mmCIF file of C-alpha atoms in Angstrom:
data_model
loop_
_atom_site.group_PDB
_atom_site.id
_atom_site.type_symbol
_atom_site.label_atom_id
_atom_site.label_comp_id
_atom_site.label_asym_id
_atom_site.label_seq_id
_atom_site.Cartn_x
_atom_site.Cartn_y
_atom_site.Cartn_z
ATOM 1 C CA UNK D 1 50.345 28.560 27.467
ATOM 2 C CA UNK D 2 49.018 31.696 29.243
ATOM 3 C CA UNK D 3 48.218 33.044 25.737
ATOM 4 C CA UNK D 4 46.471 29.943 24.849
ATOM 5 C CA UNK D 5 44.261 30.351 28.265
ATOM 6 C CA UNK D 6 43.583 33.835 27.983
ATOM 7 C CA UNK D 7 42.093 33.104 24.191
ATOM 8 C CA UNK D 8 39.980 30.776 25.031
ATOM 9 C CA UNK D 9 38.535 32.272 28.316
ATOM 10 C CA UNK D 10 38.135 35.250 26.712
ATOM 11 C CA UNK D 11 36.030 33.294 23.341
ATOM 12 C CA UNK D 12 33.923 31.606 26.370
ATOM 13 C CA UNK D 13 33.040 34.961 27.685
ATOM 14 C CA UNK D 14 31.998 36.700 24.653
ATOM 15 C CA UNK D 15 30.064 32.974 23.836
ATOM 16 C CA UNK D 16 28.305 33.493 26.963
ATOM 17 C CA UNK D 17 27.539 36.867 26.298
ATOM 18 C CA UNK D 18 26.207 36.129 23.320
ATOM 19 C CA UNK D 19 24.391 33.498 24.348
ATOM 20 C CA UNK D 20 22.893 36.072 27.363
ATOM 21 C CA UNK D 21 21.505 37.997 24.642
ATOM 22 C CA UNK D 22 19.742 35.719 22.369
ATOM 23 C CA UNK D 23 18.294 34.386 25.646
ATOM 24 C CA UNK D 24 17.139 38.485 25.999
ATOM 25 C CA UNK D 25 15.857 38.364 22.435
ATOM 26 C CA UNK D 26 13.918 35.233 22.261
ATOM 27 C CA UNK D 27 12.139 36.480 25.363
ATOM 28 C CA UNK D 28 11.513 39.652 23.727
ATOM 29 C CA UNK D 29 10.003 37.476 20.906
ATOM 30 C CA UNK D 30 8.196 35.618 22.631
ATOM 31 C CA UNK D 31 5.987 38.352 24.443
ATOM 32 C CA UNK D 32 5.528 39.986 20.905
ATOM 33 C CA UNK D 33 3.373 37.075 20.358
ATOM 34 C CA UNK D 34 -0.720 38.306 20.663
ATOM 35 C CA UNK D 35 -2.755 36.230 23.042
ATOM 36 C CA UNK D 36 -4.403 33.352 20.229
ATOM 37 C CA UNK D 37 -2.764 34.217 17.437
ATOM 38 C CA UNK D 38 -1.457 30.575 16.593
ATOM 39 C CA UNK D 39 0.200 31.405 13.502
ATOM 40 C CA UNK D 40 2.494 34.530 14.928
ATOM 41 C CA UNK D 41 3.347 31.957 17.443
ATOM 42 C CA UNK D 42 4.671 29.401 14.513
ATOM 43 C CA UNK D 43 6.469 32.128 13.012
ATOM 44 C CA UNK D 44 8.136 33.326 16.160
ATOM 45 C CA UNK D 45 8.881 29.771 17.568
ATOM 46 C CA UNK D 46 10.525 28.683 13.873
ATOM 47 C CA UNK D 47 12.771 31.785 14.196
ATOM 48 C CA UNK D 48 13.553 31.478 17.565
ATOM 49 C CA UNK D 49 14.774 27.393 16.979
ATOM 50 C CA UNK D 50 16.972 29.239 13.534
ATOM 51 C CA UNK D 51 18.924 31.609 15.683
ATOM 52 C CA UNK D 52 19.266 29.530 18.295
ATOM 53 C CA UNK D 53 20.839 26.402 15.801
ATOM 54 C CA UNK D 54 23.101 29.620 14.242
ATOM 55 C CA UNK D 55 24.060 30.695 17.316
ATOM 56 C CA UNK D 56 24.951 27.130 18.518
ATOM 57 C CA UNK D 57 26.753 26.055 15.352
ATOM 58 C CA UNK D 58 28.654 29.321 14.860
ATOM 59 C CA UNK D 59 30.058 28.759 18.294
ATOM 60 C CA UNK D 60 30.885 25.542 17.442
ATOM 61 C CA UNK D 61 32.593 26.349 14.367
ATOM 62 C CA UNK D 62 34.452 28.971 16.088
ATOM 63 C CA UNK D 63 36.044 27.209 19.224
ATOM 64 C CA UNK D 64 37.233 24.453 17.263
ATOM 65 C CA UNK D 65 38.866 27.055 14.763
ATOM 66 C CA UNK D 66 40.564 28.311 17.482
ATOM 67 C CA UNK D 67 41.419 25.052 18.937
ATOM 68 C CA UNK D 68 42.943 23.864 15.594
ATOM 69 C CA UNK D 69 44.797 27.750 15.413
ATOM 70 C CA UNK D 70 46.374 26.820 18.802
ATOM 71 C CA UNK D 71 46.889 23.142 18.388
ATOM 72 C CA UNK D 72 49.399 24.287 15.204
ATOM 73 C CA UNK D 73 51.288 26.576 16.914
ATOM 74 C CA UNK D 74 50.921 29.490 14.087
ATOM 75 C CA UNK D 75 48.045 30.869 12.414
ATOM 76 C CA UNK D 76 47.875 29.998 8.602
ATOM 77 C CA UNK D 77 47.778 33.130 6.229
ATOM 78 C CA UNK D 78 44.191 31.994 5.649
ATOM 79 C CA UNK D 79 43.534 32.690 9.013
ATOM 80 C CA UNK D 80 45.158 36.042 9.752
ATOM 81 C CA UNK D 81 43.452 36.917 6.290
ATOM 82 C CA UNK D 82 40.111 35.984 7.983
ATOM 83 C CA UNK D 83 41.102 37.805 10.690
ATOM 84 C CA UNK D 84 41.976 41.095 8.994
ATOM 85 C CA UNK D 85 38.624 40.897 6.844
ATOM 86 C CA UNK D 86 36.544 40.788 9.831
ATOM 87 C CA UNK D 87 38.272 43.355 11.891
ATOM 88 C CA UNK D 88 36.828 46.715 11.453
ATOM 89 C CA UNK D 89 39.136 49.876 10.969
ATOM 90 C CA UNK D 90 37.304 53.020 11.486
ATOM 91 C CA UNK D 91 39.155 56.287 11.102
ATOM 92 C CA UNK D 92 38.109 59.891 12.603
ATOM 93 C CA UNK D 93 37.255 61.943 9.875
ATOM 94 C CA UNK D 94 36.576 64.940 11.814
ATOM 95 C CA UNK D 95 39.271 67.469 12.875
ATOM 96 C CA UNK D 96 40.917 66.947 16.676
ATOM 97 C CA UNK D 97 39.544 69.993 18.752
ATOM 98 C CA UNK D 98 43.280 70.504 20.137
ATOM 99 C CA UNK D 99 44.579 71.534 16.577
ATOM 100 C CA UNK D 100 47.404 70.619 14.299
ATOM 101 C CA UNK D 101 50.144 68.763 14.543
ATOM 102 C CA UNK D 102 51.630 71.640 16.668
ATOM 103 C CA UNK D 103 48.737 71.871 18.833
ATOM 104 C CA UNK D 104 47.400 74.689 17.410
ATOM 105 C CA UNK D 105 44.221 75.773 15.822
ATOM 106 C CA UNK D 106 43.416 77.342 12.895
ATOM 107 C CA UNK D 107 41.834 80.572 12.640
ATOM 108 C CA UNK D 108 39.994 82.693 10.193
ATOM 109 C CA UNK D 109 41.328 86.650 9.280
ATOM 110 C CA UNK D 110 37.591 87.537 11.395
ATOM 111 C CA UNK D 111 39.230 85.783 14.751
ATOM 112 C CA UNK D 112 42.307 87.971 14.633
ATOM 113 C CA UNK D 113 42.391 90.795 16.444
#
């Protein structure tokens, strides 16, 4: 059950987080706004009331996925395919500075002495 504690704590925390910085944003919104202009204000206050219902419902969504995951006991191959999909795999395409596989570098016939 440790597992199952430590996955949901650590959902919380990043909901929190999350939640921190659409808190951030909506302030920064909100001071965009020029003194009288009523219809900026509309605009902003619509948006504002969209991210904050996204927000809210992806959360939702989320912690009762997660719920249902650990309620079953095993993911579903659905699930681990959802997983995969959103996880990003970057690779390095630039040479390591150490060298080879050897841990040597290459050098050009003008390096040699």
């Amino acid at each position: 059950m440790a597992l199952t504690e430590t996955t949901i704590e650590e959902l919380e925390t990043r909901h929190r987080k999350e939640t921190k910085d659409l808190t951030s944003k909506v302030m920064s919104l909100k001071k965009s706004i020029p003194k009288g202009d009523k219809r900026k204000k509309k605009e902003v206050t619509a948006e504002i009331a969209v991210l904050e219902a996204e927000l809210a419902e992806r959360h939702t969504a989320e912690l009762s996925e997660l719920r249902q995951t650990l309620a079953n006991g095993t993911p579903t191959p659905d699930d681990l395919a959802t997983t995969l999909a959103e996880t990003a795999i970057t690779t390095d395409s630039a040479p390591s500075p150490i060298g080879g596989m050897y841990g040597t570098t290459a050098t050009s016939a003008a390096d040699r002495p």
